Amino acid sequence: MQKYILIYLLFLLITSCAKDKFEGIELSTGNEIRVSSEQQTIRIALRSGSNWSFASPTSWCRASKISTPQGDTLVINTQVNTTTTERTGTVTISNSDQQKILTVIQKGEIYFELPVIFHVYSDGSVNDAKVTAAYIQECMDYVNNFYRGNNGKSENLNLQFTLATTTPEGTPLVEPGVNTIQSSSTSFNVENYLRYNTYNGTQIIWDPNKYINIIICSFTEENVTGIAMTPYTPQGKSLPGLRRNDTYYTSLPTNSVQAVMINKIFIDKAETGAYGLQPVWPTTLAHELGHYLGLFHVFSGGDNGQTTDYCEDTPDYDRPAYDTWLASVYRPTFAQAAQRQDRNGTTFTSYNIMDYYYSYRDRITPDQRARIRHVLDYSPLIPGPKIAVENMSRAEIIIEEPLILK
């Protein structure tokens, strides 16, 4: 991208100094450009001997024209390529003397397979018998269908959560995705567990660069269904709201635990959904994994004093005000309870997975998708290949508190 900007500026300088009559069409980039899978805008300086026009028939690659006294610019806007396949689009530029075709080649998006391991604290209680490998697989099937957009309403994240099949040492797991921890202590203050490593969770979890760690235990805060540590981002590729740090590309945290935690007591609990009662665990997992991959709640007034989720396509509302309203309504229907009022006073229906009850919770928006893909591409302590970031300060001292969301 920086290469195209430098060529563009140099081309403008040269063409602005030219005195001779020029016929034809000349582009600062040549007749072909290669772009990443991300959504982006590329500006190309264009020199033409007469008035020119363009045609861009490809839906994912759109062109526009900017004319100034300093020269003309062809602007190319590409949409994100959610497939793993490289694709090609064209823009035809024409004037009275010539027709030129610009070829735009966009890379395919990386398909992420994210190994997941459930660390199940067990003391032989009744709830332990319910935490089966079969039920964990059922929950992950729900999560994968959601993150693939298989309901036809949500974005396709182009990823798959897979149950781990081996330990870090390479030993095959008896039950895929399950690591049982026999312990007399199975109930924890989960904020202390994650934030301060109070219960030596760093000795329990497996390398976060290779696994997503999900800890199953009972919470001392019994009404909380789940909690998650949010990701880090590199200084050179930071993301609003997330902590910036470069050290975890070469080392692991020792004072906090990079993991998701799910409350065991809710394993057989159900909540009111759009179509009747629905299990708590599957939607809780989808919600907490959203936090783990960089998403915030879509409302204000929640934990951490959050006032925005940094996504323009998710309407914000006052959660405490909603709770007060809900308590005042006698036996609302689900459709009524799913109504919200945004900061501008406009009523809308809640569909987002990063909302709380009552909500359809069946969607991720394009802006939320972009945040998750950014984390997958750049963040340490997240499985999968990473895009290299220049000038990382790996000796940086960690000064930001761990960020935990429920």
CSV table of C-alpha atoms in Angstrom, one decimal:
chain,number,residue,atom,x,y,z
A,1,MET,CA,0.0,0.0,0.0
A,2,GLN,CA,2.8,2.5,0.9
A,3,LYS,CA,4.5,1.6,-2.4
A,4,TYR,CA,1.5,2.8,-4.3
A,5,ILE,CA,1.3,6.0,-2.3
A,6,LEU,CA,4.9,6.9,-3.1
A,7,ILE,CA,4.5,6.1,-6.8
A,8,TYR,CA,1.3,8.1,-6.9
A,9,LEU,CA,3.0,11.3,-5.4
A,10,LEU,CA,6.0,11.0,-7.7
A,11,PHE,CA,3.7,10.6,-10.7
A,12,LEU,CA,1.8,13.7,-9.8
A,13,LEU,CA,5.0,15.7,-9.5
A,14,ILE,CA,6.2,14.5,-13.0
A,15,THR,CA,2.9,15.1,-14.8
A,16,SER,CA,2.4,18.5,-13.2
A,17,CYS,CA,5.8,19.6,-14.7
A,18,ALA,CA,5.2,18.2,-18.2
A,19,LYS,CA,4.7,21.0,-20.8
A,20,ASP,CA,4.4,18.9,-24.0
A,21,LYS,CA,1.1,17.7,-25.4
A,22,PHE,CA,0.4,14.2,-24.3
A,23,GLU,CA,-1.9,11.8,-26.0
A,24,GLY,CA,-3.2,8.5,-24.5
A,25,ILE,CA,-3.6,7.3,-20.9
A,26,GLU,CA,-0.9,6.7,-18.4
A,27,LEU,CA,-1.3,5.2,-14.8
A,28,SER,CA,1.2,5.7,-12.0
A,29,THR,CA,0.9,2.0,-11.1
A,30,GLY,CA,1.2,0.5,-14.5
A,31,ASN,CA,-1.6,-1.7,-15.8
A,32,GLU,CA,-1.7,-4.2,-12.9
A,33,ILE,CA,-2.0,-3.9,-9.1
A,34,ARG,CA,-2.0,-6.5,-6.5
A,35,VAL,CA,-3.9,-5.9,-3.2
A,36,SER,CA,-4.5,-7.8,0.0
A,37,SER,CA,-7.8,-9.6,0.9
A,38,GLU,CA,-8.8,-6.6,3.1
A,39,GLN,CA,-11.2,-3.8,2.2
A,40,GLN,CA,-9.1,-0.9,1.1
A,41,THR,CA,-8.9,2.2,-1.0
A,42,ILE,CA,-6.1,2.8,-3.6
A,43,ARG,CA,-5.4,6.1,-5.3
A,44,ILE,CA,-3.8,6.0,-8.7
A,45,ALA,CA,-2.5,9.2,-10.4
A,46,LEU,CA,-3.7,9.2,-14.0
A,47,ARG,CA,-2.4,11.2,-17.0
A,48,SER,CA,-4.7,11.7,-20.0
A,49,GLY,CA,-4.4,13.7,-23.1
A,50,SER,CA,-8.2,14.4,-23.1
A,51,ASN,CA,-11.3,13.9,-21.0
A,52,TRP,CA,-11.5,10.3,-19.8
A,53,SER,CA,-14.1,8.0,-18.3
A,54,PHE,CA,-14.0,4.6,-16.7
A,55,ALA,CA,-16.1,1.4,-16.3
A,56,SER,CA,-15.7,-1.1,-13.4
A,57,PRO,CA,-18.2,-3.9,-13.9
A,58,THR,CA,-16.8,-6.0,-11.0
A,59,SER,CA,-19.0,-5.7,-7.9
A,60,TRP,CA,-16.2,-6.1,-5.4
A,61,CYS,CA,-13.8,-3.6,-7.2
A,62,ARG,CA,-15.4,-0.2,-7.8
A,63,ALA,CA,-13.7,2.9,-9.3
A,64,SER,CA,-14.3,6.6,-9.0
A,65,LYS,CA,-12.7,9.8,-10.4
A,66,ILE,CA,-11.2,12.8,-8.7
A,67,SER,CA,-10.0,15.8,-10.7
A,68,THR,CA,-8.0,18.7,-9.2
A,69,PRO,CA,-5.8,21.5,-10.7
A,70,GLN,CA,-2.9,19.3,-9.7
A,71,GLY,CA,-4.1,16.3,-11.8
A,72,ASP,CA,-6.5,13.5,-12.0
A,73,THR,CA,-6.8,10.5,-9.7
A,74,LEU,CA,-8.4,7.1,-10.3
A,75,VAL,CA,-9.7,5.8,-6.9
A,76,ILE,CA,-10.1,2.0,-6.5
A,77,ASN,CA,-12.2,0.6,-3.7
A,78,THR,CA,-12.0,-3.1,-3.0
A,79,GLN,CA,-14.3,-5.1,-0.7
A,80,VAL,CA,-13.0,-7.8,1.6
A,81,ASN,CA,-12.3,-11.2,-0.1
A,82,THR,CA,-13.9,-13.7,2.3
A,83,THR,CA,-12.9,-16.6,0.2
A,84,THR,CA,-9.5,-18.3,0.2
A,85,THR,CA,-9.2,-17.9,-3.6
A,86,GLU,CA,-7.4,-15.1,-5.4
A,87,ARG,CA,-9.7,-13.1,-7.7
A,88,THR,CA,-9.3,-10.7,-10.5
A,89,GLY,CA,-11.2,-7.6,-11.5
A,90,THR,CA,-10.8,-5.0,-14.2
A,91,VAL,CA,-11.3,-1.3,-14.7
A,92,THR,CA,-11.5,0.1,-18.2
A,93,ILE,CA,-10.3,3.7,-18.7
A,94,SER,CA,-11.1,5.5,-22.0
A,95,ASN,CA,-10.4,8.8,-23.7
A,96,SER,CA,-10.7,10.0,-27.3
A,97,ASP,CA,-7.3,8.5,-28.2
A,98,GLN,CA,-7.0,5.3,-26.2
A,99,GLN,CA,-8.6,2.6,-24.1
A,100,LYS,CA,-6.6,1.1,-21.2
A,101,ILE,CA,-7.5,-1.8,-18.9
A,102,LEU,CA,-6.3,-1.8,-15.3
A,103,THR,CA,-6.2,-5.3,-13.8
A,104,VAL,CA,-6.8,-5.6,-10.0
A,105,ILE,CA,-5.7,-8.9,-8.4
A,106,GLN,CA,-6.8,-9.5,-4.9
A,107,LYS,CA,-5.4,-12.2,-2.6
A,108,GLY,CA,-7.7,-14.8,-1.0
A,109,GLU,CA,-8.3,-14.5,2.7
A,110,ILE,CA,-6.5,-16.9,5.1
A,111,TYR,CA,-8.8,-19.6,6.4
A,112,PHE,CA,-8.1,-20.0,10.1
A,113,GLU,CA,-8.4,-23.3,12.0
A,114,LEU,CA,-8.3,-22.6,15.7
A,115,PRO,CA,-7.7,-25.5,18.0
A,116,VAL,CA,-9.7,-25.4,21.2
A,117,ILE,CA,-9.1,-27.2,24.4
A,118,PHE,CA,-11.6,-27.3,27.3
A,119,HIS,CA,-9.9,-27.6,30.7
A,120,VAL,CA,-12.6,-29.1,32.9
A,121,TYR,CA,-12.2,-28.8,36.7
A,122,SER,CA,-13.7,-31.9,38.2
A,123,ASP,CA,-14.4,-33.0,41.8
A,124,GLY,CA,-16.9,-35.8,40.9
A,125,SER,CA,-20.0,-33.6,41.4
A,126,VAL,CA,-23.3,-34.1,39.5
A,127,ASN,CA,-22.5,-31.3,37.1
A,128,ASP,CA,-19.2,-33.0,36.2
A,129,ALA,CA,-21.1,-35.9,34.6
A,130,LYS,CA,-22.9,-33.5,32.4
A,131,VAL,CA,-19.8,-32.0,30.9
A,132,THR,CA,-19.3,-34.7,28.2
A,133,ALA,CA,-17.2,-34.7,25.1
A,134,ALA,CA,-20.4,-35.2,23.1
A,135,TYR,CA,-22.0,-32.1,24.6
A,136,ILE,CA,-18.9,-30.0,24.1
A,137,GLN,CA,-18.9,-31.1,20.4
A,138,GLU,CA,-22.6,-30.1,20.2
A,139,CYS,CA,-21.8,-26.6,21.6
A,140,MET,CA,-18.9,-26.2,19.2
A,141,ASP,CA,-21.0,-27.2,16.2
A,142,TYR,CA,-23.4,-24.4,17.2
A,143,VAL,CA,-20.5,-21.9,17.5
A,144,ASN,CA,-19.0,-22.9,14.1
A,145,ASN,CA,-22.3,-22.6,12.4
A,146,PHE,CA,-22.7,-19.2,13.8
A,147,TYR,CA,-19.2,-17.9,12.9
A,148,ARG,CA,-19.6,-19.3,9.4
A,149,GLY,CA,-22.8,-17.3,8.9
A,150,ASN,CA,-24.7,-20.5,8.2
A,151,ASN,CA,-28.0,-19.0,9.5
A,152,GLY,CA,-28.0,-16.7,6.4
A,153,LYS,CA,-28.2,-13.6,8.6
A,154,SER,CA,-24.6,-13.2,9.9
A,155,GLU,CA,-21.2,-12.6,8.5
A,156,ASN,CA,-19.0,-15.5,7.5
A,157,LEU,CA,-15.7,-15.1,9.5
A,158,ASN,CA,-13.9,-17.7,7.3
A,159,LEU,CA,-12.7,-19.7,10.4
A,160,GLN,CA,-13.3,-22.9,12.2
A,161,PHE,CA,-12.9,-23.8,15.8
A,162,THR,CA,-11.6,-27.4,16.0
A,163,LEU,CA,-11.4,-29.6,19.1
A,164,ALA,CA,-7.7,-30.3,19.9
A,165,THR,CA,-6.7,-33.9,19.2
A,166,THR,CA,-3.2,-33.9,20.9
A,167,THR,CA,-1.6,-32.4,24.0
A,168,PRO,CA,1.3,-29.9,23.6
A,169,GLU,CA,3.7,-32.8,23.9
A,170,GLY,CA,1.9,-34.6,21.0
A,171,THR,CA,0.1,-37.2,23.0
A,172,PRO,CA,-3.4,-38.1,21.5
A,173,LEU,CA,-6.3,-37.0,23.7
A,174,VAL,CA,-8.7,-39.7,24.9
A,175,GLU,CA,-11.5,-37.2,24.3
A,176,PRO,CA,-10.8,-34.6,21.6
A,177,GLY,CA,-10.9,-31.1,23.1
A,178,VAL,CA,-11.1,-32.2,26.7
A,179,ASN,CA,-8.5,-31.9,29.5
A,180,THR,CA,-9.9,-33.0,32.8
A,181,ILE,CA,-8.3,-31.5,35.9
A,182,GLN,CA,-9.1,-33.5,39.1
A,183,SER,CA,-9.2,-31.0,41.9
A,184,SER,CA,-10.9,-30.5,45.3
A,185,SER,CA,-11.2,-26.8,44.3
A,186,THR,CA,-13.5,-26.2,41.4
A,187,SER,CA,-15.1,-22.9,42.2
A,188,PHE,CA,-13.2,-19.6,41.7
A,189,ASN,CA,-13.3,-15.9,41.7
A,190,VAL,CA,-12.9,-15.8,37.9
A,191,GLU,CA,-11.8,-12.2,37.6
A,192,ASN,CA,-8.9,-12.9,40.0
A,193,TYR,CA,-8.2,-16.2,38.1
A,194,LEU,CA,-7.7,-14.4,34.8
A,195,ARG,CA,-6.4,-10.9,35.9
A,196,TYR,CA,-4.0,-11.9,38.6
A,197,ASN,CA,-3.3,-15.6,38.0
A,198,THR,CA,-4.4,-16.1,41.6
A,199,TYR,CA,-5.0,-19.8,41.1
A,200,ASN,CA,-2.0,-20.6,38.9
A,201,GLY,CA,-4.0,-20.7,35.8
A,202,THR,CA,-0.9,-20.2,33.7
A,203,GLN,CA,0.1,-23.7,34.8
A,204,ILE,CA,-3.2,-25.1,33.6
A,205,ILE,CA,-3.6,-23.6,30.1
A,206,TRP,CA,-1.7,-24.7,27.1
A,207,ASP,CA,0.3,-22.3,24.8
A,208,PRO,CA,-2.3,-19.7,23.7
A,209,ASN,CA,-0.4,-19.3,20.4
A,210,LYS,CA,-1.4,-22.9,19.6
A,211,TYR,CA,-4.7,-23.3,21.4
A,212,ILE,CA,-7.7,-21.3,22.5
A,213,ASN,CA,-8.1,-22.3,26.2
A,214,ILE,CA,-11.6,-22.6,27.6
A,215,ILE,CA,-11.7,-23.2,31.4
A,216,ILE,CA,-14.8,-25.0,32.8
A,217,CYS,CA,-15.4,-24.4,36.5
A,218,SER,CA,-18.0,-23.0,38.9
A,219,PHE,CA,-17.9,-19.2,39.5
A,220,THR,CA,-18.2,-17.6,42.9
A,221,GLU,CA,-20.2,-14.9,41.1
A,222,GLU,CA,-23.0,-17.4,40.4
A,223,ASN,CA,-25.1,-15.3,38.0
A,224,VAL,CA,-22.2,-14.8,35.5
A,225,THR,CA,-22.3,-17.3,32.7
A,226,GLY,CA,-18.9,-16.6,31.1
A,227,ILE,CA,-15.9,-14.3,31.1
A,228,ALA,CA,-13.0,-13.8,28.7
A,229,MET,CA,-9.6,-12.1,28.4
A,230,THR,CA,-9.5,-9.8,25.4
A,231,PRO,CA,-6.5,-10.0,22.9
A,232,TYR,CA,-3.4,-7.8,22.6
A,233,THR,CA,-2.5,-6.0,19.4
A,234,PRO,CA,1.0,-4.9,18.2
A,235,GLN,CA,2.0,-1.3,18.5
A,236,GLY,CA,2.3,-0.9,14.8
A,237,LYS,CA,-1.1,-2.5,14.1
A,238,SER,CA,-3.2,-1.5,17.1
A,239,LEU,CA,-7.0,-1.7,17.2
A,240,PRO,CA,-9.1,0.8,19.2
A,241,GLY,CA,-10.0,-0.5,22.6
A,242,LEU,CA,-7.5,-3.3,22.8
A,243,ARG,CA,-4.2,-3.4,24.7
A,244,ARG,CA,-1.1,-2.7,22.7
A,245,ASN,CA,1.9,-4.8,23.4
A,246,ASP,CA,4.7,-6.4,21.4
A,247,THR,CA,6.4,-8.6,24.0
A,248,TYR,CA,4.0,-11.6,23.7
A,249,TYR,CA,5.3,-12.4,20.3
A,250,THR,CA,8.3,-13.9,22.0
A,251,SER,CA,7.1,-14.7,25.5
A,252,LEU,CA,4.0,-15.8,27.4
A,253,PRO,CA,2.1,-13.9,30.2
A,254,THR,CA,3.0,-14.9,33.7
A,255,ASN,CA,0.8,-12.6,35.8
A,256,SER,CA,-2.5,-13.1,33.9
A,257,VAL,CA,-4.3,-15.9,32.1
A,258,GLN,CA,-5.2,-15.6,28.4
A,259,ALA,CA,-8.3,-17.7,28.3
A,260,VAL,CA,-12.1,-18.0,28.3
A,261,MET,CA,-14.0,-19.2,31.3
A,262,ILE,CA,-17.5,-20.8,31.3
A,263,ASN,CA,-19.6,-21.3,34.4
A,264,LYS,CA,-20.2,-25.0,34.9
A,265,ILE,CA,-23.5,-24.6,36.8
A,266,PHE,CA,-25.2,-23.3,33.6
A,267,ILE,CA,-24.5,-26.5,31.6
A,268,ASP,CA,-28.1,-27.7,31.8
A,269,LYS,CA,-29.7,-24.3,32.1
A,270,ALA,CA,-31.9,-22.7,29.4
A,271,GLU,CA,-33.0,-19.2,28.7
A,272,THR,CA,-35.9,-17.6,26.9
A,273,GLY,CA,-35.1,-17.3,23.2
A,274,ALA,CA,-36.9,-16.2,20.1
A,275,TYR,CA,-38.3,-19.7,19.6
A,276,GLY,CA,-38.8,-20.9,23.2
A,277,LEU,CA,-36.2,-22.0,25.7
A,278,GLN,CA,-32.6,-22.5,24.4
A,279,PRO,CA,-29.5,-23.8,26.1
A,280,VAL,CA,-27.2,-21.2,27.8
A,281,TRP,CA,-23.8,-22.7,27.0
A,282,PRO,CA,-23.7,-22.5,23.2
A,283,THR,CA,-24.7,-18.8,23.0
A,284,THR,CA,-22.4,-18.0,25.9
A,285,LEU,CA,-19.5,-19.7,24.1
A,286,ALA,CA,-20.2,-17.7,20.9
A,287,HIS,CA,-20.4,-14.5,23.0
A,288,GLU,CA,-17.2,-15.0,25.0
A,289,LEU,CA,-15.2,-16.1,22.0
A,290,GLY,CA,-16.3,-12.8,20.4
A,291,HIS,CA,-14.6,-11.0,23.4
A,292,TYR,CA,-11.6,-13.3,23.1
A,293,LEU,CA,-11.2,-12.2,19.4
A,294,GLY,CA,-11.6,-8.5,20.1
A,295,LEU,CA,-15.3,-7.6,20.3
A,296,PHE,CA,-16.9,-5.5,22.9
A,297,HIS,CA,-20.5,-5.3,24.1
A,298,VAL,CA,-22.9,-3.4,21.8
A,299,PHE,CA,-24.2,-1.3,24.7
A,300,SER,CA,-23.0,1.3,27.2
A,301,GLY,CA,-23.1,1.1,30.9
A,302,GLY,CA,-21.6,-2.5,31.2
A,303,ASP,CA,-18.4,-3.7,32.8
A,304,ASN,CA,-15.2,-1.6,32.5
A,305,GLY,CA,-17.2,1.6,32.0
A,306,GLN,CA,-17.4,0.8,28.3
A,307,THR,CA,-19.0,3.6,26.2
A,308,THR,CA,-18.4,2.2,22.6
A,309,ASP,CA,-17.7,-1.1,20.8
A,310,TYR,CA,-15.7,0.8,18.1
A,311,CYS,CA,-18.1,-0.5,15.4
A,312,GLU,CA,-20.2,2.0,13.5
A,313,ASP,CA,-22.8,-0.6,12.3
A,314,THR,CA,-23.9,-1.7,15.8
A,315,PRO,CA,-26.4,0.8,17.4
A,316,ASP,CA,-25.4,1.7,21.0
A,317,TYR,CA,-27.9,1.8,23.8
A,318,ASP,CA,-28.0,2.4,27.6
A,319,ARG,CA,-28.0,-1.0,29.2
A,320,PRO,CA,-28.9,0.1,32.7
A,321,ALA,CA,-31.8,2.2,31.3
A,322,TYR,CA,-33.0,-0.9,29.4
A,323,ASP,CA,-32.9,-3.1,32.5
A,324,THR,CA,-35.0,-0.5,34.4
A,325,TRP,CA,-37.5,-0.4,31.6
A,326,LEU,CA,-37.7,-4.2,31.4
A,327,ALA,CA,-38.4,-4.5,35.1
A,328,SER,CA,-41.3,-2.1,34.7
A,329,VAL,CA,-43.0,-4.1,31.9
A,330,TYR,CA,-45.5,-6.8,33.0
A,331,ARG,CA,-44.8,-10.1,31.3
A,332,PRO,CA,-43.4,-8.7,28.0
A,333,THR,CA,-43.3,-11.0,24.9
A,334,PHE,CA,-39.8,-11.9,23.6
A,335,ALA,CA,-40.3,-9.6,20.6
A,336,GLN,CA,-41.1,-6.7,23.0
A,337,ALA,CA,-38.2,-7.5,25.3
A,338,ALA,CA,-35.8,-7.6,22.3
A,339,GLN,CA,-36.6,-3.9,21.5
A,340,ARG,CA,-34.0,-1.3,22.4
A,341,GLN,CA,-33.8,2.5,22.1
A,342,ASP,CA,-30.5,3.8,20.8
A,343,ARG,CA,-28.8,7.1,21.9
A,344,ASN,CA,-30.8,9.1,19.3
A,345,GLY,CA,-34.1,7.7,20.6
A,346,THR,CA,-34.7,5.4,17.6
A,347,THR,CA,-36.2,2.0,18.4
A,348,PHE,CA,-34.5,-1.1,17.0
A,349,THR,CA,-34.5,-4.9,17.5
A,350,SER,CA,-31.5,-6.5,19.1
A,351,TYR,CA,-29.9,-9.3,17.0
A,352,ASN,CA,-26.2,-9.0,17.9
A,353,ILE,CA,-24.3,-11.8,19.6
A,354,MET,CA,-22.5,-9.2,21.7
A,355,ASP,CA,-25.7,-8.1,23.4
A,356,TYR,CA,-27.2,-9.5,26.6
A,357,TYR,CA,-30.7,-11.0,27.0
A,358,TYR,CA,-33.3,-10.5,25.6
A,359,SER,CA,-31.9,-10.6,22.1
A,360,TYR,CA,-32.0,-12.8,19.1
A,361,ARG,CA,-28.2,-12.9,19.3
A,362,ASP,CA,-27.8,-14.5,15.8
A,363,ARG,CA,-25.5,-11.9,14.0
A,364,ILE,CA,-22.1,-10.4,13.7
A,365,THR,CA,-21.8,-7.3,11.6
A,366,PRO,CA,-19.3,-6.4,8.9
A,367,ASP,CA,-17.4,-4.0,11.3
A,368,GLN,CA,-17.3,-6.7,13.9
A,369,ARG,CA,-16.0,-9.1,11.3
A,370,ALA,CA,-13.2,-6.7,10.4
A,371,ARG,CA,-12.1,-6.4,14.1
A,372,ILE,CA,-11.9,-10.2,14.5
A,373,ARG,CA,-10.0,-10.7,11.2
A,374,HIS,CA,-7.5,-8.0,12.3
A,375,VAL,CA,-6.9,-9.8,15.6
A,376,LEU,CA,-6.5,-13.1,13.7
A,377,ASP,CA,-4.0,-11.5,11.3
A,378,TYR,CA,-1.9,-9.6,13.8
A,379,SER,CA,-2.4,-10.5,17.5
A,380,PRO,CA,-0.1,-12.6,19.6
A,381,LEU,CA,-1.5,-15.4,21.8
A,382,ILE,CA,-4.0,-16.3,19.1
A,383,PRO,CA,-3.5,-19.4,17.0
A,384,GLY,CA,-2.8,-19.2,13.3
A,385,PRO,CA,-0.3,-17.5,10.9
A,386,LYS,CA,0.4,-13.8,11.5
A,387,ILE,CA,1.2,-10.9,9.1
A,388,ALA,CA,4.6,-9.5,10.0
A,389,VAL,CA,4.6,-6.0,11.5
A,390,GLU,CA,7.7,-3.8,11.1
A,391,ASN,CA,9.6,-2.1,13.9
A,392,MET,CA,8.1,-4.0,16.8
A,393,SER,CA,9.4,-3.1,20.2
A,394,ARG,CA,9.7,-6.5,21.8
A,395,ALA,CA,11.4,-5.1,24.9
A,396,GLU,CA,8.4,-2.9,25.8
A,397,ILE,CA,7.4,-3.0,29.4
A,398,ILE,CA,3.8,-4.0,30.0
A,399,ILE,CA,1.9,-1.1,31.6
A,400,GLU,CA,-1.7,-1.8,30.6
A,401,GLU,CA,-4.0,-3.8,32.9
A,402,PRO,CA,-5.5,-7.0,31.5
A,403,LEU,CA,-8.9,-6.3,29.9
A,404,ILE,CA,-11.6,-8.8,30.9
A,405,LEU,CA,-15.2,-8.8,29.6
A,406,LYS,CA,-18.2,-10.9,30.6
